Short mmCIF file of C-alpha atoms in Angstrom, two decimals:
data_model
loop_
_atom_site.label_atom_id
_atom_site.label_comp_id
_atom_site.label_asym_id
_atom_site.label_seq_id
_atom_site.Cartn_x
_atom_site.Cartn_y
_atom_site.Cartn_z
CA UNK A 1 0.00 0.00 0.00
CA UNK A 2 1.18 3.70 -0.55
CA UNK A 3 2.48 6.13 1.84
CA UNK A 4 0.25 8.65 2.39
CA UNK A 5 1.52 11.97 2.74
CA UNK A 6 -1.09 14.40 5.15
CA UNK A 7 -1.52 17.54 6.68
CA UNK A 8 -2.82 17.83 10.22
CA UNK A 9 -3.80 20.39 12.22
CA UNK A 10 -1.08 20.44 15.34
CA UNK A 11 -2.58 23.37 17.30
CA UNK A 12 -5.23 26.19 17.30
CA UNK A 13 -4.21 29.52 15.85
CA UNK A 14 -4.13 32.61 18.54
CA UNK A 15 -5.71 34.98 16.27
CA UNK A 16 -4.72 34.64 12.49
CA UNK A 17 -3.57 31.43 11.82
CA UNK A 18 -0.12 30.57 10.39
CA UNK A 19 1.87 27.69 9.29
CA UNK A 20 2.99 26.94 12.39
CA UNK A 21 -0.40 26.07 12.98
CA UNK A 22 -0.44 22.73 10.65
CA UNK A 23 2.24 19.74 10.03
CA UNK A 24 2.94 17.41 7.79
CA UNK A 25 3.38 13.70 8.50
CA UNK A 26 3.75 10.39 6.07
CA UNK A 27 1.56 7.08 7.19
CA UNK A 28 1.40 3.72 5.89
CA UNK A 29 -1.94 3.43 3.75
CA UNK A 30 -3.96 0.62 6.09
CA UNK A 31 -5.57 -2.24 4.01
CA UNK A 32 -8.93 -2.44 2.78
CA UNK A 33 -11.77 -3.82 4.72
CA UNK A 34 -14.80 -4.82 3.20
CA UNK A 35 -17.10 -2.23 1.98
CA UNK A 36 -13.60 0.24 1.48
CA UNK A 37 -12.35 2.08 -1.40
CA UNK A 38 -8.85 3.38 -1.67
CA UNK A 39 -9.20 6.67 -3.57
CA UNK A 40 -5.91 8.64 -5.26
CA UNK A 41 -6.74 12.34 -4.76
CA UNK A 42 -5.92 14.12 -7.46
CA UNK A 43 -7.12 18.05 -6.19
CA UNK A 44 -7.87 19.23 -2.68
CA UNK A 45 -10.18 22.22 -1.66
CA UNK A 46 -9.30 24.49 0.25
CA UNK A 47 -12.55 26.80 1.74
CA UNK A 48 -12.56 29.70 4.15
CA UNK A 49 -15.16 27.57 5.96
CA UNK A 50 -12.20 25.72 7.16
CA UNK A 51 -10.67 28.38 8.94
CA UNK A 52 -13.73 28.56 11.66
CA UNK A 53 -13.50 24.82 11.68
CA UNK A 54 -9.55 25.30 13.60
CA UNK A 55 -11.11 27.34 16.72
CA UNK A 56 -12.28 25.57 19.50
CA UNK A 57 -15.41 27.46 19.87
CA UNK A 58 -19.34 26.79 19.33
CA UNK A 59 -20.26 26.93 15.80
CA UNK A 60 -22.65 25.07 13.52
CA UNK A 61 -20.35 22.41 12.91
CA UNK A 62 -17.57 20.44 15.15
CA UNK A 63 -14.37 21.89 15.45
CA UNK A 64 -11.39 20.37 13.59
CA UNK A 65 -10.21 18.05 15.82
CA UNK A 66 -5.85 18.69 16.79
CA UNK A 67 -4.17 16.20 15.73
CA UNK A 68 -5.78 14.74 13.15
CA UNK A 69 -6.05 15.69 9.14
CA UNK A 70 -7.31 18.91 7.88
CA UNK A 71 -11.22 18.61 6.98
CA UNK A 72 -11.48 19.46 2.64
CA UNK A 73 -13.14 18.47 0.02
CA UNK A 74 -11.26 16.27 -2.77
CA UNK A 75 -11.59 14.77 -6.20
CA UNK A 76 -9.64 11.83 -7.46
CA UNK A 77 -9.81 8.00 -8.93
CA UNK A 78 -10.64 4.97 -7.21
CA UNK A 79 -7.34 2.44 -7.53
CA UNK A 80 -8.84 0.01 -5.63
CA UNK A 81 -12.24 -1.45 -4.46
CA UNK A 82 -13.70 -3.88 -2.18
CA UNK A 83 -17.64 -2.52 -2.37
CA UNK A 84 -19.61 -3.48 -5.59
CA UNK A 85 -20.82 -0.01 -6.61
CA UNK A 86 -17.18 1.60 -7.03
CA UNK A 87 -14.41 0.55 -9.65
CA UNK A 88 -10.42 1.20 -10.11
CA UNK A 89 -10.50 4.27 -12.60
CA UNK A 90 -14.40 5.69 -11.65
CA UNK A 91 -13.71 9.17 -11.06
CA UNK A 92 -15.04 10.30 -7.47
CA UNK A 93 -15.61 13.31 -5.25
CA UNK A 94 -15.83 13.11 -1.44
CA UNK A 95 -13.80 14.57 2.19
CA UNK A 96 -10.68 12.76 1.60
CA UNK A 97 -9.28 15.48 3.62
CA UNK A 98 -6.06 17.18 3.32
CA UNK A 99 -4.16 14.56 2.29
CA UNK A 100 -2.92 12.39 -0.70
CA UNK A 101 -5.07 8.82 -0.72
CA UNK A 102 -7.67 8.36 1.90
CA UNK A 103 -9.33 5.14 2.34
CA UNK A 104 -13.36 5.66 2.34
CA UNK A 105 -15.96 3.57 4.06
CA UNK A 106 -18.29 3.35 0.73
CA UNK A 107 -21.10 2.00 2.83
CA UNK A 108 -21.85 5.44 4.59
CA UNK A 109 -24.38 7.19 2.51
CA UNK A 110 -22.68 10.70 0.81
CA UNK A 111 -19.12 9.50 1.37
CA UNK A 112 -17.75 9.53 -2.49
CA UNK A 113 -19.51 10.47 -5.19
CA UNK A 114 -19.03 8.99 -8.98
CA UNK A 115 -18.86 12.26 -11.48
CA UNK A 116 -18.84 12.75 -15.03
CA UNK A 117 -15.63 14.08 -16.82
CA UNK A 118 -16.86 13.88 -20.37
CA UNK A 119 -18.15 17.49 -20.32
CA UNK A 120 -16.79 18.62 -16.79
CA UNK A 121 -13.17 18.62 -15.28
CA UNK A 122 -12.70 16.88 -12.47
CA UNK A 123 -11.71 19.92 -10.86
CA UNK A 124 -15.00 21.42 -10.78
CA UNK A 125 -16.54 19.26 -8.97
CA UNK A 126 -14.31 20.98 -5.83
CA UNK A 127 -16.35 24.49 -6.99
CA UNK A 128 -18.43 25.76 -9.79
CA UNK A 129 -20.32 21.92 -10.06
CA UNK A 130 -20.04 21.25 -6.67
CA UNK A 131 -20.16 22.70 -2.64
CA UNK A 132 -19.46 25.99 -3.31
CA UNK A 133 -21.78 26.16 -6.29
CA UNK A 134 -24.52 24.85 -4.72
CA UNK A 135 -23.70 26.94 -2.38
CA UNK A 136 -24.71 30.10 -4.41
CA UNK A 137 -27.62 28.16 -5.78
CA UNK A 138 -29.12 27.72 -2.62
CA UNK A 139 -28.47 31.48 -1.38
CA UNK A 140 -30.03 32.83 -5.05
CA UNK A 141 -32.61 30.32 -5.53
CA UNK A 142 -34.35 29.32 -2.24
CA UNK A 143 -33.83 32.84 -0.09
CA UNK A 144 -33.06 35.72 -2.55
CA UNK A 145 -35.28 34.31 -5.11
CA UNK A 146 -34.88 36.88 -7.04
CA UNK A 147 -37.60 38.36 -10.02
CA UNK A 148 -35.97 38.82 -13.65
CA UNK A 149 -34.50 43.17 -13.21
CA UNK A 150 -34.14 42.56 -9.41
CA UNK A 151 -30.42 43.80 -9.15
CA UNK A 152 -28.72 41.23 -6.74
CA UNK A 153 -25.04 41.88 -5.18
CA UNK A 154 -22.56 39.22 -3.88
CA UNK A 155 -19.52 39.71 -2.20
CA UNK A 156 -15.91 37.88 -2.49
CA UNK A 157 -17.53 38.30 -6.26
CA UNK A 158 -14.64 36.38 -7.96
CA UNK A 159 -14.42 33.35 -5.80
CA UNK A 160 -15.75 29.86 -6.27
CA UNK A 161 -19.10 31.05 -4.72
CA UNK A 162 -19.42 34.32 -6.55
CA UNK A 163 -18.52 33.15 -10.07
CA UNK A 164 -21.29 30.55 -9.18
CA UNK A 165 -23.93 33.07 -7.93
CA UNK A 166 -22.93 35.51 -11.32
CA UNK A 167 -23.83 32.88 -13.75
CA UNK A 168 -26.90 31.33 -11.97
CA UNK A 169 -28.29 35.00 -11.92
CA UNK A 170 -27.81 36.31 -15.04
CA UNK A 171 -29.48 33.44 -15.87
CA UNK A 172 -32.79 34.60 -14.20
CA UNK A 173 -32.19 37.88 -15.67
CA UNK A 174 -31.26 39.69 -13.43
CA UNK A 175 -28.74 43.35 -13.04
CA UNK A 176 -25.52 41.63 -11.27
CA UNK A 177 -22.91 43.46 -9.12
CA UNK A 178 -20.21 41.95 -7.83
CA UNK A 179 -17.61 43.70 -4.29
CA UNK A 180 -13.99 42.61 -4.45
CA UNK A 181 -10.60 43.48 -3.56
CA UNK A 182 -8.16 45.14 -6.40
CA UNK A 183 -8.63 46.25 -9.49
CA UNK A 184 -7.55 43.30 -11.24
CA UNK A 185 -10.20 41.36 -9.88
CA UNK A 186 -13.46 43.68 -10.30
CA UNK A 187 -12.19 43.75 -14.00
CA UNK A 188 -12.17 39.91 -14.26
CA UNK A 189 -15.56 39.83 -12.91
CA UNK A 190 -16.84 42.31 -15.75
CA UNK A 191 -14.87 40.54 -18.60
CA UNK A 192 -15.19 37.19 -17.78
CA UNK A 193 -17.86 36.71 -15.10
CA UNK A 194 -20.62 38.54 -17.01
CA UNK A 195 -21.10 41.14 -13.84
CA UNK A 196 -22.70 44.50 -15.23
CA UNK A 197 -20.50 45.82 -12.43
CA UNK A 198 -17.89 45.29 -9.45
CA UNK A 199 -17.02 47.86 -6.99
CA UNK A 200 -13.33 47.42 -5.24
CA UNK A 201 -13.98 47.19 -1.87
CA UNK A 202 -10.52 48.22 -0.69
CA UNK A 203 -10.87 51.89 -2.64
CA UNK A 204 -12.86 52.78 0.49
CA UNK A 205 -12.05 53.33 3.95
CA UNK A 206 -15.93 53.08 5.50
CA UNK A 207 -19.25 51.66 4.70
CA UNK A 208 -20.22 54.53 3.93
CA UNK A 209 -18.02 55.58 1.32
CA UNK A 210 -18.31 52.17 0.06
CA UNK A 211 -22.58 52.24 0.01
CA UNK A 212 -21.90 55.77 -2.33
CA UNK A 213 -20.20 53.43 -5.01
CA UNK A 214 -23.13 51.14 -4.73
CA UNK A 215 -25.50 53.63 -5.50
CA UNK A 216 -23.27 54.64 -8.81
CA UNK A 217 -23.70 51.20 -9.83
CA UNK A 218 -27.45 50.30 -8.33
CA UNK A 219 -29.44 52.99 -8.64
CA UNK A 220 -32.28 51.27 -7.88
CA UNK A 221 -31.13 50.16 -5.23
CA UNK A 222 -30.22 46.29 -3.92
CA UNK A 223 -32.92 43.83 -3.77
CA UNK A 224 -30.95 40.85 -2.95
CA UNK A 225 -27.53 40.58 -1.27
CA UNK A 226 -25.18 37.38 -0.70
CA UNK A 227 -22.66 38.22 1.54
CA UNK A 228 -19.54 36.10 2.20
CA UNK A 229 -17.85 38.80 4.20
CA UNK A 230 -19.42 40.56 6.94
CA UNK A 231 -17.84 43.94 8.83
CA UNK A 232 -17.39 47.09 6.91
CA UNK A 233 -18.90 45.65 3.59
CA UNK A 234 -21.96 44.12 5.10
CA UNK A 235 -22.60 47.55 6.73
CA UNK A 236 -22.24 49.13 3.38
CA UNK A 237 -24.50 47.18 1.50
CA UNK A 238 -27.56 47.44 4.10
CA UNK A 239 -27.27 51.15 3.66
CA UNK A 240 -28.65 50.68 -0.06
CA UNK A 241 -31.49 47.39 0.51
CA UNK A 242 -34.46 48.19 -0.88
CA UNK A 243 -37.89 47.61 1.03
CA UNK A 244 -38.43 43.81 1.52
CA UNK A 245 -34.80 43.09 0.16
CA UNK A 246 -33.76 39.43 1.32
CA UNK A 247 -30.08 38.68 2.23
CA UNK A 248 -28.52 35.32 2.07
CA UNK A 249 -25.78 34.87 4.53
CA UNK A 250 -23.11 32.30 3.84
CA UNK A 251 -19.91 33.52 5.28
CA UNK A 252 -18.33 36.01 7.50
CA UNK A 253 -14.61 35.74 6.57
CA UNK A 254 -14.12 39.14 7.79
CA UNK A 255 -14.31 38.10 11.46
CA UNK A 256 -13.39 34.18 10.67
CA UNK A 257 -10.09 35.03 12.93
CA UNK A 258 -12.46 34.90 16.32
CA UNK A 259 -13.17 38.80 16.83
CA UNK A 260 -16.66 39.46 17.14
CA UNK A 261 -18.18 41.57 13.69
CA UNK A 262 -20.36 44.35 15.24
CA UNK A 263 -22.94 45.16 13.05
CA UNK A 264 -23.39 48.99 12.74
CA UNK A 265 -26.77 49.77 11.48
CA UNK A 266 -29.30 46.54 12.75
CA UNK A 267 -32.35 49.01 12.71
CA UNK A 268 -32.34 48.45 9.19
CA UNK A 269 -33.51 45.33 9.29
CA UNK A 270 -36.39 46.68 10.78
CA UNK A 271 -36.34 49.78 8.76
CA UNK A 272 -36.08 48.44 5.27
CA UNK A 273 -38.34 45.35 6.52
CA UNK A 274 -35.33 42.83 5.44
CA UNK A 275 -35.23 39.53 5.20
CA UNK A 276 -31.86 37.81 6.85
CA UNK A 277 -31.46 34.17 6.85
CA UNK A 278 -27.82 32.23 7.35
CA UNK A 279 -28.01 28.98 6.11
CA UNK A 280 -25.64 25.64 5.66
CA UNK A 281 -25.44 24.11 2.44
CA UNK A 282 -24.94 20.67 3.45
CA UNK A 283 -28.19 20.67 5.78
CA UNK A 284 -30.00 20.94 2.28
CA UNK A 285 -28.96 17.76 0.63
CA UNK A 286 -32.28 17.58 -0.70
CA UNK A 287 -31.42 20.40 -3.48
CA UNK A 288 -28.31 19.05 -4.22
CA UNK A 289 -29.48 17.24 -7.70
CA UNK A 290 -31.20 20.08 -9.24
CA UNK A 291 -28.60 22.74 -8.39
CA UNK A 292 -25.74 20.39 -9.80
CA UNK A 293 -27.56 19.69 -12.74
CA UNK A 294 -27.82 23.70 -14.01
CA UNK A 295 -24.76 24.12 -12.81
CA UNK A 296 -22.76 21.33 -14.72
CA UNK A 297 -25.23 22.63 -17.96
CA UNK A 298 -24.01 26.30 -17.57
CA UNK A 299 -20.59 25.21 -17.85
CA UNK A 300 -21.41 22.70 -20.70
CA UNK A 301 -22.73 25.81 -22.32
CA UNK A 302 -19.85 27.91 -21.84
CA UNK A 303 -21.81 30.30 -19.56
CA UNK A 304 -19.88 29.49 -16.32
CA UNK A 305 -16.30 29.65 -17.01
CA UNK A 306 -14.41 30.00 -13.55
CA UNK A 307 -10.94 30.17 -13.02
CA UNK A 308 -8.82 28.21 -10.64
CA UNK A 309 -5.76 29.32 -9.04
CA UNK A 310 -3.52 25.79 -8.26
CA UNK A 311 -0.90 25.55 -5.69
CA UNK A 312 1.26 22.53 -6.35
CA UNK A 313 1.43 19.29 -3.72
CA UNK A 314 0.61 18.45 -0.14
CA UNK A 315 3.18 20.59 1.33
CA UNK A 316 1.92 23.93 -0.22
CA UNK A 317 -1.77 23.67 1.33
CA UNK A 318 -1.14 25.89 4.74
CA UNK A 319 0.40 28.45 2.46
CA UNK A 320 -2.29 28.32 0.09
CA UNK A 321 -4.80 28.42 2.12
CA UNK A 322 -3.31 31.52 4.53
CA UNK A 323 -3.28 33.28 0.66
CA UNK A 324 -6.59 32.26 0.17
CA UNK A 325 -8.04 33.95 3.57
CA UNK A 326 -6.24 37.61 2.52
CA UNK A 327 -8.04 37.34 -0.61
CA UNK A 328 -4.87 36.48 -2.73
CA UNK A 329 -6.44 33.76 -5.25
CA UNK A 330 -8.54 34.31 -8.20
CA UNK A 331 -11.25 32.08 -8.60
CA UNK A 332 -11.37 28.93 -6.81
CA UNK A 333 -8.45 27.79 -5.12
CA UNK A 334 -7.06 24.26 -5.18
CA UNK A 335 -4.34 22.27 -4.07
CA UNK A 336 -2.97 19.75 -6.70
CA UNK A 337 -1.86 16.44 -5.63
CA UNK A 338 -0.36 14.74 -8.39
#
């Protein structure tokens, strides 16, 4: 069997995390058991949801346990099988972890997933046609629900849930407009996207300098918000919610190193008669079949065409992902392994 080459998480960060905070070990690759697959990963995710996961606090999820391997998504090929529903070569998605080969009891239900390649890399199956796709499907579809001219914003507007949320929304007609951080990225989200506009964030040193851009580029006004980011740009975009406006809240990676994220203006809610509502993708399973089936057709189509930014092997992960919290990446970023 192979040696397995992992990442683990070897203590909890005080504050931001570092790479102190992980280490890498080798292990012998145990035999299979009935009802086992080995699995080859050939990209790892790495997610800012993963960053919450290192603090021993209460969240809506257990806390990455020290240690033991990094929780991530992966995608790779099945070398060897002792359940009937999986053979060497099927290309699978699963948790494999932050690691190289991870051995998966088959038997649990959602453990690996066969995919598709013929019209879909592999690789997307780690974002656009997969978690953080559904992810903006979810957020768009089931809370914003938005009407065709409804102008819906999303922050962190060139990640893997923001290239996502563009596509599924222009789709449903709506005006698009995307908050990031530089230049370089607001203009990738026009180009490539299909955003009628982005607004860089980091041009502006309050909400409320930020909120007067918004209006330039919504001037009706924001009728549906999905906001990955909390703090200052939260704040910002609540200043310009229409009446009855409905905002989707995935992430708060502004305040994902444990500081609380005061919010500055919570009358509005009341005010502007808003509708909040934080949700978990994976506690909607249920959606999961319809959302990846658009998804997987837009990029057949050529309408979603998101970019990846790929560190190379095992050993670059902490890195990566310390880039990927400060924004660094464009597009979705991945690890990969071989």
């Amino acid at each position: 069997m192979p040696t397995n080459r992992q990442i683990l998480l070897d203590n909890r960060p005080q504050g931001e995390a570092t790479a102190d905070n992980f280490k890498l070990v080798s292990s012998e690759t145990p035999a299979l058991q009935e009802g086992q697959v080995l699995v080859r990963h050939h990209f790892l995710s790495l997610d800012p949801y993963m960053r919450g996961r290192m603090n021993d606090s209460k969240s809506y999820a257990a806390c990455q346990p020290l240690g033991e391997v990094m929780i991530g998504g992966t995608v790779g090929e099945v070398v060897e099988s002792r359940h009937p529903k999986f053979q060497p070569g099927d290309k699978v998605v699963g948790m494999g972890g932050w690691q190289e080969w991870s051995v998966v009891d088959a038997s649990q239900p959602g453990a690996l997933r066969k995919v598709d390649t013929t019209h879909v890399p592999l690789s997307y199956y780690l974002g656009a046609v997969g978690m953080p796709g559904v992810t903006a499907w979810y957020g768009l579809v089931k809370i914003i629900a938005p009407q065709a001219g409804d102008t819906v914003v999303v922050s962190a507007a060139t990640g893997a849930v923001g290239s996502a949320f563009a596509a599924l929304a222009k789709a449903r007609g709506c005006r698009v407009v995307g908050i990031a951080g530089g230049p370089e990225k607001c203009q990738y989200a026009v180009q490539e996207l299909g955003y009628d506009a982005c607004v860089d964030y980091r041009q502006h040193k309050d909400a409320y300098s930020l909120a007067k851009a918004l209006k330039d580029v919504c001037p009706k006004g924001i009728d549906g918000y999905f906001e990955n980011v909390g703090g200052m740009v939260m704040d910002a975009v609540m200043l310009r919610m229409n009446a009855f406006g409905r905002i989707a809240l995935c992430g708060m990676i502004a305040g994902y190193d444990g500081q609380p994220l005061p919010m500055t203006n919570p009358s509005l809610i009341l005010i502007s008669r808003l509708k909040l509502e934080g949700f978990i993708v994976s506690e909607h399973m249920e959606v999961w079949p319809e959302a990846l089936a658009e998804l997987g057709g837009l990029v057949a189509q050529g309408k979603l065409r998101p970019r990846e930014t790929i560190a190379q092997g095992i050993e670059s992960a902490p890195e990566a992902f310390l880039g990927l919290l400060k924004g660094r990446n464009l597009g979705k970023q991945l690890v990969k392994l071989i």
